[in-house]
Structures are given as C-alpha cells and as structure tokens.
Amino acid sequence: MDESSDMVPFFPLGVFLFPGEDIPLRIFEPRYKQLIEDARESGITFVIPFVMEEKIQEYGCEVKLKEILAENPRGRMVITVESVSLVRILNHTRQMEGKLYAGGAVRRLPASDPIQSGGLLDLVRDYATHFDTEFLRYCKKTAITYQDVVRALNLPSEEKFRFIFMDDPLQKEKFIAGQLRYLKMIRRQETLLGDDYGLN
C-alpha cells in the first residue's frame, strides 16, 4: 500500500508480530466479532496497530485470519492470526463507515535487508550450531535477514517494536549481537546447572 491506500480495518493491541509469526486471540467485543466475520467471509486482512502506554503507535502489523480454534453460539471466538507484513500507520479513525470497528490508512514496509556483517553472521550460525539447532528454521537458505534473527530471538513485542526504529545497520547488528551473547550466557549457565544437578 502507498500513501493513497484505501482504509483498512484496525484491531489495536499491545502485540507486535513480524511476518510469519502468529498468535491466538480471544474475540468477544461486538466490533471485533464483526471484523472477524468479515475476514472469514471475504478473506480481508486487517492491521494490528501497536498500542503502548494506551496510545496507538506509528507502526503495526498486517495480519490474516489463520484459523478459528473455537466458537460458541454467542459469537465469541478463539482465533489465530498470522502476520503478513509490517506497516506504518498513516492515519486512523475510531469507526469505519458502515462498520463497528476502527480503521485507517497504512503503508507496507519493505522486506528486511539481509545481514551483511560477516562477524554477525558467524555469531548467528555459531549460536544455531552449538545452542539451538532450530534457531534458523524460518530463515531462507539464500540469505539471513535482520528480521529473521529478531523473530528467532522470540523477543517481547516492545523489543521488536523498538528494533523497527533502528535505521543504522551497525545499531541493528549491535542489538542482535547483544541478544545472542546474552542467550549464549543463559544456555551455558543452564548446562552448568544441569551438570551440577547430575553430580548430586
């Protein structure tokens, strides 16, 4: 979407998902029951603007309805949504015309850049080899991107949101390297504790 894109439905939440990530949601408010029904009937995507400190932030994620896990006769649901892109929020309104739910205009962010730093790539591969063989399972074989690694780190929404504001590749690399070194330290401590337990 570009600056002149049509309005899209909004479901503001304190959740920030990178493309490919999914999450279960409980649906009980009439406006969101209507939104999910629209998504189920027509296949529309909708945007989850990231909410922090009770305010809609500048970025969010576009999601699709992946699965309805449970539903009762009153229309309450447990669903799973999957992120398909990250978006910048251009504007928003409390209620779309003819609907109960909010909406707004967004611009999709471009795909994440591949990591160019050999040092960081070595750190990523070393962690995947020695500490978590499933770490790179979602990465493309041709290139490892910044978002691939941040997604694999399984960070809280606030940390992923903060990462989006990092324009400088060196800042991104420092952030990811710091996270990986911290994880390696935790894994080493877990191994040592396991060894100690086995000696008792």
Backbone as a chain_set.jsonl record, in Angstrom:
{"seq": "MDESSDMVPFFPLGVFLFPGEDIPLRIFEPRYKQLIEDARESGITFVIPFVMEEKIQEYGCEVKLKEILAENPRGRMVITVESVSLVRILNHTRQMEGKLYAGGAVRRLPASDPIQSGGLLDLVRDYATHFDTEFLRYCKKTAITYQDVVRALNLPSEEKFRFIFMDDPLQKEKFIAGQLRYLKMIRRQETLLGDDYGLN", "coords": {"N": [[0.84, -1.189, 0.0], [0.37, 2.339, -0.553], [0.801, 5.877, 0.128], [-1.725, 6.746, -0.655], [-3.464, 4.714, -0.121], [-6.36, 2.586, 0.344], [-8.696, 2.637, 3.088], [-8.134, 0.431, 5.797], [-9.218, -2.227, 8.009], [-8.781, -1.902, 11.569], [-7.36, -3.37, 14.481], [-6.493, -2.574, 17.297], [-3.838, -3.43, 19.487], [-1.621, -4.47, 22.158], [0.424, -5.87, 20.8], [3.003, -6.993, 18.727], [3.917, -8.294, 15.774], [6.238, -9.989, 13.729], [6.499, -10.683, 10.179], [5.145, -13.859, 9.396], [4.968, -14.714, 12.02], [2.608, -15.895, 14.433], [-0.387, -15.648, 16.515], [-2.669, -16.491, 19.134], [-5.956, -15.164, 19.656], [-8.548, -13.901, 21.734], [-11.874, -13.292, 20.974], [-14.455, -11.161, 21.667], [-15.739, -8.693, 21.862], [-18.367, -6.836, 20.261], [-17.6, -5.255, 17.986], [-15.206, -6.416, 17.133], [-15.952, -9.016, 16.728], [-17.532, -8.615, 14.519], [-15.548, -7.766, 12.716], [-13.944, -10.097, 12.474], [-15.799, -11.835, 11.382], [-16.155, -10.574, 8.904], [-13.581, -10.946, 7.897], [-13.523, -13.703, 7.735], [-15.531, -14.233, 5.862], [-14.842, -12.786, 3.535], [-12.105, -12.848, 3.297], [-10.464, -10.696, 3.891], [-7.576, -8.863, 4.982], [-6.36, -7.427, 8.057], [-5.193, -4.757, 10.188], [-3.052, -4.7, 12.983], [-2.497, -2.178, 14.906], [0.213, -1.192, 16.906], [-0.124, -0.884, 20.336], [0.961, 1.088, 22.943], [1.423, 2.187, 26.22], [-1.232, 2.921, 26.265], [-1.651, 4.205, 23.856], [-1.992, 4.44, 20.32], [0.634, 3.482, 18.285], [3.229, 4.395, 15.882], [3.737, 2.29, 14.167], [2.718, -0.999, 13.049], [1.306, -4.276, 12.464], [0.232, -6.065, 9.616], [-2.251, -8.49, 9.392], [-3.54, -11.811, 8.734], [-6.497, -13.8, 8.993], [-5.941, -16.857, 10.345], [-6.895, -19.226, 11.539], [-9.9, -20.42, 13.047], [-10.212, -21.367, 16.193], [-12.005, -22.009, 18.206], [-15.494, -21.568, 18.895], [-18.474, -20.145, 20.167], [-22.113, -20.277, 20.565], [-22.864, -17.622, 21.009], [-21.201, -16.133, 19.529], [-18.667, -15.622, 20.42], [-15.165, -16.098, 20.092], [-12.12, -17.998, 19.714], [-9.287, -17.33, 18.034], [-6.646, -17.656, 15.564], [-4.219, -15.487, 14.324], [-2.046, -14.524, 11.638], [0.889, -12.753, 10.943], [1.503, -10.838, 8.02], [2.836, -8.701, 6.986], [4.786, -5.794, 7.923], [3.678, -2.56, 8.891], [3.37, 0.985, 8.414], [1.534, 3.317, 10.236], [-0.579, 5.601, 8.825], [-2.855, 7.172, 9.209], [-5.78, 7.201, 11.346], [-9.127, 6.202, 12.211], [-11.874, 6.163, 14.474], [-14.045, 4.641, 13.762], [-14.944, 2.78, 10.982], [-16.749, 3.531, 7.973], [-20.023, 2.405, 8.063], [-19.359, 0.271, 9.653], [-18.562, -1.369, 12.803], [-16.008, -1.406, 13.744], [-12.68, 0.079, 14.068], [-10.482, 1.856, 11.749], [-8.036, 2.672, 9.191], [-5.439, 4.294, 7.224], [-2.569, 2.767, 5.815], [0.943, 2.118, 5.198], [2.789, -0.382, 3.678], [5.818, -1.77, 4.921], [9.052, -2.198, 3.435], [10.618, -5.367, 2.59], [12.808, -6.999, 4.919], [16.316, -6.235, 5.115], [19.096, -8.284, 4.039], [21.531, -9.611, 6.325], [24.714, -8.221, 6.327], [27.099, -8.189, 7.669], [29.89, -10.111, 8.282], [30.886, -10.927, 10.748], [28.626, -10.839, 12.438], [26.997, -12.717, 11.178], [28.54, -15.008, 11.584], [28.293, -15.188, 14.355], [25.543, -15.66, 14.623], [25.297, -18.144, 13.274], [26.991, -19.706, 14.826], [25.628, -19.733, 17.258], [23.321, -21.086, 16.456], [24.403, -23.539, 15.749], [25.63, -24.576, 18.091], [23.904, -24.157, 20.266], [21.143, -23.994, 19.662], [19.638, -25.792, 17.464], [17.379, -25.396, 15.963], [17.159, -22.748, 15.521], [17.447, -21.249, 13.135], [15.344, -22.064, 11.553], [13.271, -20.75, 10.216], [14.499, -19.141, 8.414], [15.449, -18.069, 5.125], [17.313, -20.013, 2.779], [19.015, -18.69, 1.107], [19.718, -16.179, 2.135], [20.2, -14.582, 5.306], [18.144, -12.543, 7.103], [17.787, -9.429, 8.976], [15.288, -9.322, 10.272], [14.603, -12.017, 10.295], [16.338, -13.062, 12.242], [15.687, -11.548, 14.512], [13.067, -12.357, 14.825], [13.535, -15.077, 15.388], [14.745, -14.822, 17.839], [12.666, -14.495, 19.546], [11.584, -12.244, 20.94], [10.055, -9.894, 23.283], [7.097, -7.955, 22.426], [7.561, -5.172, 22.736], [10.328, -4.946, 22.439], [10.725, -5.821, 19.803], [9.27, -3.857, 18.484], [10.826, -1.621, 19.134], [13.109, -2.271, 17.703], [12.345, -1.805, 15.055], [12.631, 0.898, 14.707], [15.288, 1.29, 14.316], [17.516, 2.54, 12.158], [20.166, 2.489, 11.378], [22.451, 0.15, 10.218], [24.618, -0.737, 11.807], [23.7, -0.236, 14.377], [21.57, -2.032, 14.467], [22.997, -4.435, 14.2], [24.542, -4.4, 16.545], [22.537, -4.563, 18.461], [21.353, -7.107, 17.906], [23.606, -8.774, 18.225], [24.143, -8.387, 20.933], [21.849, -9.515, 22.089], [22.148, -12.184, 21.281], [24.557, -12.906, 22.56], [23.763, -12.701, 25.196], [21.83, -14.746, 25.293], [23.486, -16.965, 24.799], [25.016, -16.928, 27.13], [23.038, -17.53, 29.022], [22.295, -20.111, 28.169], [24.696, -21.492, 28.604], [24.868, -21.317, 31.384], [22.624, -22.81, 32.064], [23.464, -25.309, 31.174], [25.646, -25.765, 32.889], [24.328, -25.821, 35.36], [22.75, -28.06, 34.948], [24.746, -30.027, 34.787], [25.799, -29.871, 37.394], [23.567, -30.677, 38.834], [23.396, -33.304, 38.016], [25.561, -34.415, 39.305], [24.83, -34.624, 41.923]], "CA": [[0.0, 0.0, 0.0], [1.125, 3.578, -0.545], [0.186, 6.967, 0.884], [-3.112, 6.931, -1.075], [-4.133, 3.426, 0.001], [-7.701, 2.58, 0.917], [-8.778, 2.367, 4.515], [-8.145, -0.984, 6.177], [-9.682, -2.395, 9.379], [-7.792, -1.888, 12.646], [-7.619, -4.094, 15.724], [-5.354, -2.133, 18.11], [-3.437, -4.319, 20.588], [-0.232, -4.397, 22.593], [1.058, -7.035, 20.172], [3.762, -6.635, 17.535], [4.332, -9.546, 15.15], [6.973, -9.956, 12.472], [5.897, -11.577, 9.179], [5.286, -15.279, 9.669], [4.601, -15.017, 13.403], [1.166, -15.94, 14.678], [-0.766, -15.524, 17.916], [-4.11, -16.697, 19.368], [-6.687, -14.018, 20.217], [-9.933, -14.121, 22.159], [-12.741, -12.293, 20.353], [-15.732, -11.104, 22.376], [-16.409, -7.408, 21.647], [-19.152, -6.847, 19.015], [-16.886, -4.681, 16.825], [-14.204, -7.345, 16.64], [-16.676, -10.165, 16.181], [-17.9, -8.213, 13.158], [-14.322, -7.764, 11.912], [-13.527, -11.469, 12.183], [-16.782, -12.371, 10.43], [-15.808, -10.018, 7.594], [-12.355, -11.604, 7.444], [-13.855, -15.089, 7.411], [-16.384, -14.291, 4.673], [-14.251, -12.198, 2.322], [-10.66, -13.042, 3.254], [-9.721, -9.449, 4.062], [-6.589, -8.741, 6.056], [-6.551, -6.235, 8.882], [-3.952, -4.276, 10.793], [-2.955, -4.55, 14.434], [-1.599, -1.094, 15.313], [0.809, -1.496, 18.205], [-0.558, 0.02, 21.409], [1.887, 1.162, 24.071], [1.005, 3.256, 27.127], [-2.605, 3.241, 25.889], [-1.661, 5.035, 22.649], [-1.635, 3.79, 19.055], [1.964, 3.905, 17.864], [3.433, 4.699, 14.46], [3.868, 1.08, 13.376], [1.906, -2.152, 13.423], [1.467, -5.41, 11.557], [-0.936, -6.525, 8.859], [-2.434, -9.913, 9.687], [-4.658, -12.529, 8.114], [-7.131, -14.814, 9.83], [-5.324, -18.147, 10.037], [-7.734, -20.338, 11.976], [-10.828, -20.245, 14.155], [-9.943, -22.521, 17.046], [-13.21, -22.33, 18.985], [-16.57, -20.581, 18.725], [-19.698, -20.542, 20.859], [-23.31, -19.754, 19.895], [-22.982, -16.168, 21.166], [-20.269, -15.481, 18.611], [-17.322, -15.477, 20.984], [-14.241, -16.96, 19.358], [-10.672, -18.017, 19.888], [-8.759, -17.398, 16.677], [-5.214, -17.426, 15.368], [-3.884, -14.607, 13.199], [-0.644, -14.588, 11.216], [1.39, -11.509, 10.356], [1.947, -10.945, 6.631], [3.748, -7.587, 6.702], [4.822, -4.69, 8.871], [3.098, -1.372, 8.264], [3.402, 2.28, 9.094], [0.185, 3.866, 10.357], [-0.635, 6.953, 8.27], [-3.93, 7.861, 9.935], [-6.765, 6.238, 11.851], [-10.425, 6.712, 12.623], [-12.453, 5.293, 15.505], [-15.057, 3.74, 13.207], [-15.057, 2.817, 9.536], [-18.118, 3.772, 7.515], [-20.879, 1.229, 7.992], [-18.805, -0.808, 10.465], [-18.381, -1.076, 14.217], [-14.59, -1.381, 14.096], [-11.841, 1.194, 13.627], [-9.728, 1.639, 10.523], [-7.087, 3.721, 8.863], [-4.575, 4.083, 6.058], [-1.239, 2.284, 6.19], [1.905, 1.844, 4.131], [3.59, -1.562, 3.99], [7.262, -1.578, 4.964], [9.756, -3.13, 2.535], [11.177, -6.572, 3.206], [14.017, -6.766, 5.701], [17.587, -6.402, 4.409], [19.976, -9.373, 4.501], [22.667, -9.229, 7.168], [25.944, -8.171, 5.534], [28.262, -8.324, 8.547], [30.382, -11.478, 8.444], [31.01, -11.209, 12.168], [27.307, -11.129, 12.992], [26.555, -13.991, 10.605], [29.258, -16.063, 12.303], [27.694, -15.28, 15.689], [24.236, -16.299, 14.446], [25.488, -19.557, 12.915], [27.588, -20.374, 15.98], [24.556, -19.984, 18.229], [22.445, -22.119, 15.891], [25.117, -24.821, 15.731], [26.017, -25.08, 19.413], [22.934, -23.939, 21.335], [19.742, -24.171, 19.252], [19.694, -26.23, 16.066], [16.161, -24.958, 15.282], [17.146, -21.285, 15.548], [17.333, -20.678, 11.786], [14.384, -22.866, 10.778], [12.401, -19.906, 9.392], [15.313, -18.311, 7.522], [15.661, -18.548, 3.761], [18.651, -20.569, 2.625], [19.85, -17.785, 0.315], [20.196, -15.051, 2.935], [19.621, -14.402, 6.639], [17.811, -11.13, 7.267], [17.689, -8.927, 10.342], [14.008, -9.709, 10.859], [14.656, -13.462, 10.551], [17.03, -13.314, 13.501], [14.892, -10.963, 15.601], [11.938, -13.269, 15.024], [14.04, -16.29, 16.033], [15.09, -14.496, 19.226], [11.426, -14.581, 20.33], [11.611, -11.098, 21.844], [8.761, -9.28, 23.593], [6.61, -7.012, 21.416], [8.198, -3.868, 22.908], [11.681, -5.002, 21.885], [10.599, -5.884, 18.337], [8.836, -2.524, 18.067], [11.994, -0.741, 19.242], [14.032, -2.626, 16.631], [11.872, -1.221, 13.796], [13.093, 2.286, 14.618], [16.733, 1.323, 14.106], [17.836, 2.727, 10.743], [21.593, 2.255, 11.168], [22.795, -1.278, 10.28], [25.505, -1.002, 12.94], [22.852, -0.28, 15.568], [20.851, -3.309, 14.401], [23.947, -5.508, 14.46], [24.896, -4.344, 17.967], [21.363, -5.042, 19.207], [21.225, -8.554, 17.719], [24.767, -9.42, 18.834], [23.948, -8.346, 22.379], [20.822, -10.503, 22.425], [22.711, -13.525, 21.1], [25.545, -13.158, 23.629], [23.005, -12.927, 26.428], [21.257, -16.091, 25.202], [24.567, -17.927, 24.957], [25.36, -16.958, 28.545], [21.965, -18.252, 29.714], [22.391, -21.529, 27.815], [25.87, -22.055, 29.292], [24.506, -21.466, 32.798], [21.7, -23.947, 32.156], [24.269, -26.523, 31.029], [26.402, -25.951, 34.127], [23.384, -26.229, 36.399], [22.388, -29.442, 34.656], [25.876, -30.862, 35.164], [25.848, -29.883, 38.852], [22.446, -31.492, 39.317], [23.694, -34.703, 37.739], [26.575, -34.881, 40.235], [24.259, -34.773, 43.275]], "C": [[0.875, 1.24, 0.0], [0.345, 4.628, 0.228], [-1.296, 7.123, 0.55], [-3.925, 5.647, -0.931], [-5.514, 3.578, 0.611], [-7.616, 2.335, 2.417], [-8.809, 0.862, 4.747], [-8.609, -1.09, 7.631], [-8.523, -2.407, 10.37], [-8.299, -2.699, 13.83], [-6.455, -3.75, 16.658], [-5.109, -3.056, 19.307], [-1.985, -4.03, 20.98], [0.559, -5.581, 22.087], [1.763, -6.571, 18.9], [4.37, -7.906, 16.96], [5.127, -9.291, 13.875], [6.306, -10.912, 11.485], [6.206, -13.038, 9.455], [4.947, -15.671, 11.085], [3.087, -15.065, 13.53], [0.886, -15.893, 16.171], [-2.257, -15.829, 18.048], [-4.724, -15.451, 20.012], [-8.076, -14.464, 20.635], [-10.786, -12.968, 21.635], [-14.088, -12.301, 21.073], [-16.457, -9.779, 22.201], [-17.156, -7.438, 20.314], [-18.391, -6.327, 17.799], [-15.864, -5.661, 16.258], [-14.816, -8.657, 16.185], [-17.1, -9.854, 14.748], [-16.681, -8.252, 12.238], [-13.906, -9.18, 11.525], [-14.519, -12.145, 11.231], [-16.489, -11.864, 9.02], [-14.561, -10.698, 7.025], [-12.634, -13.045, 7.018], [-14.62, -15.167, 6.094], [-15.668, -13.834, 3.407], [-12.738, -12.343, 2.231], [-9.846, -11.777, 3.412], [-8.655, -9.612, 5.145], [-6.956, -7.52, 6.895], [-5.25, -5.92, 9.597], [-4.091, -4.229, 12.309], [-1.98, -3.408, 14.7], [-1.066, -1.393, 16.714], [0.406, -0.429, 19.218], [0.435, -0.069, 22.557], [1.512, 2.382, 24.906], [-0.343, 3.836, 26.696], [-2.705, 4.154, 24.663], [-1.297, 4.185, 21.436], [-0.309, 4.372, 18.567], [2.053, 4.019, 16.342], [3.458, 3.456, 13.573], [2.956, -0.028, 13.902], [2.172, -3.282, 12.444], [0.138, -5.72, 10.872], [-1.054, -8.026, 9.059], [-3.578, -10.481, 8.86], [-5.228, -13.506, 9.139], [-6.587, -16.17, 9.412], [-6.262, -19.303, 10.372], [-8.69, -19.876, 13.063], [-10.747, -21.509, 15.001], [-11.169, -22.972, 17.824], [-14.219, -21.213, 18.799], [-17.797, -21.068, 19.474], [-20.909, -19.885, 20.193], [-23.484, -18.237, 20.004], [-21.978, -15.404, 20.306], [-18.892, -15.228, 19.178], [-16.4, -16.511, 20.339], [-12.853, -16.94, 19.965], [-10.1, -18.267, 18.497], [-7.239, -17.345, 16.705], [-5.05, -16.511, 14.162], [-2.398, -14.737, 12.907], [-0.243, -13.286, 10.547], [1.877, -11.756, 8.932], [2.872, -9.801, 6.231], [3.747, -6.616, 7.876], [4.333, -3.437, 8.157], [3.385, -0.136, 9.1], [1.981, 2.837, 9.084], [0.201, 5.308, 9.859], [-1.719, 7.794, 8.937], [-4.9, 6.806, 10.441], [-8.036, 6.957, 12.277], [-11.061, 5.692, 13.56], [-13.453, 4.297, 14.926], [-15.096, 3.895, 11.697], [-16.516, 2.954, 9.139], [-18.885, 2.453, 7.392], [-20.409, 0.056, 8.838], [-18.721, -0.381, 11.928], [-16.913, -0.854, 14.569], [-13.861, -0.18, 13.499], [-11.131, 0.846, 12.326], [-8.759, 2.772, 10.287], [-6.306, 3.375, 7.617], [-3.184, 3.683, 6.536], [-0.354, 2.195, 4.957], [2.72, 0.626, 4.54], [5.077, -1.218, 3.978], [7.93, -2.575, 4.024], [10.299, -4.323, 3.31], [12.494, -6.241, 3.896], [15.27, -7.028, 4.868], [18.341, -7.629, 4.922], [21.088, -8.816, 5.383], [23.935, -9.309, 6.331], [27.18, -8.443, 6.377], [28.662, -9.791, 8.711], [30.486, -11.88, 9.904], [29.683, -11.574, 12.803], [26.773, -12.452, 12.454], [27.252, -15.169, 11.287], [28.662, -16.278, 13.682], [26.346, -15.988, 15.637], [24.409, -17.789, 14.191], [26.097, -20.348, 14.073], [26.522, -20.691, 17.028], [23.646, -21.116, 17.742], [23.106, -23.497, 15.94], [25.284, -25.412, 17.13], [24.933, -24.985, 20.485], [21.478, -24.206, 20.943], [19.702, -24.505, 17.763], [18.46, -25.805, 15.27], [16.113, -23.437, 15.101], [16.881, -20.675, 14.171], [16.275, -21.373, 10.935], [13.493, -22.014, 9.88], [13.185, -19.059, 8.387], [15.386, -18.929, 6.128], [17.111, -19.03, 3.633], [19.59, -19.588, 1.921], [20.447, -16.656, 1.141], [19.486, -15.02, 4.281], [19.378, -12.914, 6.833], [17.781, -10.748, 8.745], [16.396, -9.411, 11.008], [13.942, -11.21, 11.129], [15.228, -13.728, 11.937], [16.239, -12.748, 14.677], [13.674, -11.832, 15.879], [12.383, -14.519, 15.773], [14.387, -16.047, 17.498], [13.872, -14.521, 20.148], [11.347, -13.466, 21.377], [10.204, -10.613, 22.173], [8.384, -8.25, 22.521], [7.31, -5.66, 21.512], [9.591, -3.839, 22.3], [11.644, -5.055, 20.359], [10.179, -4.524, 17.788], [10.017, -1.554, 18.087], [12.976, -1.01, 18.098], [13.649, -1.955, 15.313], [12.38, 0.207, 13.615], [14.59, 2.396, 14.351], [17.033, 1.399, 12.611], [19.278, 2.331, 10.422], [21.895, 0.756, 11.27], [23.701, -1.628, 11.461], [24.724, -1.083, 14.249], [22.078, -1.596, 15.621], [21.779, -4.467, 14.763], [24.333, -5.561, 15.94], [23.764, -4.901, 18.821], [21.263, -6.567, 19.122], [22.38, -9.291, 18.383], [24.628, -9.468, 20.351], [22.928, -9.374, 22.843], [21.373, -11.925, 22.331], [23.725, -13.865, 22.195], [24.842, -13.418, 24.958], [22.397, -14.335, 26.435], [22.32, -17.168, 25.397], [24.973, -18.055, 26.425], [24.322, -17.756, 29.338], [22.06, -19.751, 29.428], [23.581, -22.197, 28.507], [25.562, -22.286, 30.77], [23.557, -22.644, 32.996], [22.461, -25.265, 32.066], [25.049, -26.822, 32.301], [25.508, -26.41, 35.262], [22.951, -27.671, 36.213], [23.48, -30.407, 35.045], [25.98, -30.989, 36.671], [24.766, -30.773, 39.426], [22.747, -32.972, 39.129], [24.733, -35.282, 38.692], [26.025, -35.128, 41.632], [23.585, -36.113, 43.45]], "O": [[2.001, 1.204, 0.497], [-0.642, 4.32, 0.897], [-2.059, 7.591, 1.394], [-4.973, 5.51, -1.562], [-5.806, 4.556, 1.299], [-6.594, 1.884, 2.935], [-9.43, 0.116, 3.99], [-8.421, -0.154, 8.408], [-7.424, -2.862, 10.053], [-9.491, -2.715, 14.139], [-5.526, -4.546, 16.799], [-6.033, -3.414, 20.037], [-1.23, -3.424, 20.22], [1.282, -6.225, 22.846], [1.185, -5.841, 18.094], [5.233, -8.525, 17.582], [4.734, -8.474, 13.043], [5.622, -11.848, 11.899], [7.349, -13.416, 9.711], [4.664, -16.84, 11.347], [2.373, -14.359, 12.818], [1.786, -16.072, 16.991], [-3.036, -15.465, 17.167], [-4.08, -14.774, 20.813], [-8.702, -15.296, 19.978], [-10.45, -11.801, 21.836], [-14.782, -13.318, 21.092], [-17.675, -9.727, 22.372], [-16.654, -7.996, 19.339], [-18.513, -6.881, 16.707], [-15.676, -5.731, 15.043], [-14.245, -9.341, 15.335], [-17.037, -10.716, 13.872], [-16.775, -8.721, 11.104], [-13.554, -9.431, 10.372], [-14.121, -12.936, 10.375], [-16.564, -12.624, 8.055], [-14.49, -10.99, 5.831], [-12.05, -13.541, 6.054], [-14.383, -16.073, 5.295], [-15.854, -14.413, 2.337], [-12.144, -12.002, 1.208], [-8.655, -11.77, 3.101], [-8.812, -10.388, 6.089], [-7.765, -6.688, 6.484], [-4.32, -6.728, 9.606], [-5.105, -3.782, 12.846], [-0.768, -3.626, 14.721], [-1.819, -1.8, 17.598], [0.574, 0.767, 18.984], [0.715, -1.149, 23.076], [1.309, 3.472, 24.372], [-0.572, 5.044, 26.749], [-3.731, 4.802, 24.455], [-0.417, 3.327, 21.503], [-0.15, 5.588, 18.452], [1.085, 3.773, 15.623], [3.229, 3.549, 12.368], [2.493, 0.008, 15.042], [3.143, -3.248, 11.689], [-0.93, -5.643, 11.48], [-0.072, -8.754, 8.913], [-4.444, -9.761, 8.363], [-4.523, -13.973, 10.033], [-6.749, -16.586, 8.265], [-6.407, -20.242, 9.589], [-8.339, -19.044, 13.899], [-11.164, -22.585, 14.572], [-11.356, -24.163, 18.072], [-13.853, -20.059, 18.573], [-18.129, -22.253, 19.432], [-20.738, -19.018, 19.336], [-24.175, -17.633, 19.183], [-21.916, -14.175, 20.352], [-18.031, -14.675, 18.492], [-16.801, -17.645, 20.077], [-12.464, -15.987, 20.642], [-10.391, -19.282, 17.865], [-6.628, -17.032, 17.727], [-5.659, -16.728, 13.114], [-1.595, -15.02, 13.797], [-0.957, -12.778, 9.682], [2.567, -12.739, 8.659], [3.61, -9.912, 5.252], [2.839, -6.615, 8.706], [4.55, -3.275, 6.956], [3.608, -0.204, 10.309], [1.31, 2.83, 8.053], [0.915, 6.146, 10.409], [-1.524, 8.981, 9.198], [-4.849, 5.652, 10.017], [-8.028, 8.132, 12.645], [-10.808, 4.492, 13.444], [-13.691, 3.24, 15.509], [-15.261, 5.001, 11.184], [-17.411, 2.543, 9.878], [-18.453, 1.522, 6.713], [-20.98, -1.032, 8.763], [-18.799, 0.804, 12.251], [-16.6, -0.2, 15.564], [-14.34, 0.477, 12.574], [-11.169, -0.293, 11.861], [-8.67, 3.711, 11.078], [-6.482, 2.308, 7.028], [-2.687, 4.199, 7.538], [-0.836, 2.196, 3.824], [3.284, 0.6, 5.633], [5.538, -0.462, 3.123], [7.424, -3.682, 3.836], [10.419, -4.283, 4.534], [13.201, -5.315, 3.499], [15.289, -7.924, 4.023], [18.24, -7.975, 6.099], [21.527, -7.681, 5.2], [24.207, -10.331, 5.7], [28.202, -8.882, 5.851], [27.886, -10.608, 9.209], [30.211, -13.025, 10.263], [29.608, -12.503, 13.608], [26.162, -13.223, 13.195], [26.633, -16.202, 11.539], [28.537, -17.415, 14.136], [26.039, -16.814, 16.496], [23.742, -18.609, 14.823], [25.764, -21.515, 14.279], [26.512, -21.775, 17.611], [23.252, -21.989, 18.516], [22.432, -24.505, 16.15], [25.1, -26.614, 17.325], [25.025, -25.66, 21.51], [20.67, -24.597, 21.785], [19.73, -23.615, 16.913], [18.478, -25.844, 14.039], [15.131, -22.904, 14.585], [16.161, -19.683, 14.064], [16.315, -21.274, 9.709], [13.0, -22.514, 8.868], [12.586, -18.336, 7.591], [15.385, -20.151, 5.974], [18.011, -18.516, 4.297], [20.806, -19.641, 2.107], [21.567, -16.221, 0.873], [18.316, -15.387, 4.384], [20.308, -12.114, 6.737], [17.754, -11.601, 9.632], [16.407, -9.853, 12.156], [13.296, -11.636, 12.087], [14.679, -14.514, 12.709], [16.131, -13.392, 15.721], [13.292, -12.023, 17.033], [11.696, -14.974, 16.688], [14.329, -16.97, 18.31], [14.01, -14.563, 21.37], [11.076, -13.721, 22.55], [9.263, -10.887, 21.429], [9.246, -7.742, 21.804], [7.623, -5.056, 20.486], [9.997, -2.835, 21.713], [12.448, -4.399, 19.697], [10.674, -4.089, 16.749], [10.187, -0.758, 17.164], [13.602, -0.082, 17.585], [14.525, -1.575, 14.536], [12.541, 0.669, 12.486], [15.101, 3.502, 14.176], [16.824, 0.429, 11.884], [19.568, 1.887, 9.311], [21.624, 0.149, 12.306], [23.563, -2.701, 12.049], [25.041, -1.892, 15.121], [21.944, -2.202, 16.684], [21.41, -5.361, 15.525], [24.437, -6.642, 16.519], [24.004, -5.623, 19.789], [21.107, -7.24, 20.142], [22.171, -10.316, 19.031], [24.958, -10.474, 20.979], [23.118, -10.028, 23.869], [21.1, -12.765, 23.189], [23.744, -14.989, 22.697], [25.278, -14.256, 25.747], [22.442, -15.031, 27.449], [22.083, -18.165, 26.079], [25.243, -19.155, 26.906], [24.67, -18.552, 30.21], [21.923, -20.568, 30.338], [23.48, -23.342, 28.946], [25.94, -23.308, 31.341], [23.669, -23.384, 33.974], [22.156, -26.219, 32.781], [25.116, -27.968, 32.747], [25.883, -27.288, 36.039], [22.8, -28.416, 37.181], [23.202, -31.483, 35.573], [26.221, -32.081, 37.186], [24.996, -31.525, 40.372], [22.398, -33.797, 39.974], [24.793, -36.498, 38.878], [26.683, -35.774, 42.447], [23.054, -36.402, 44.523]]}, "num_chains": 1, "name": "protein.A"}
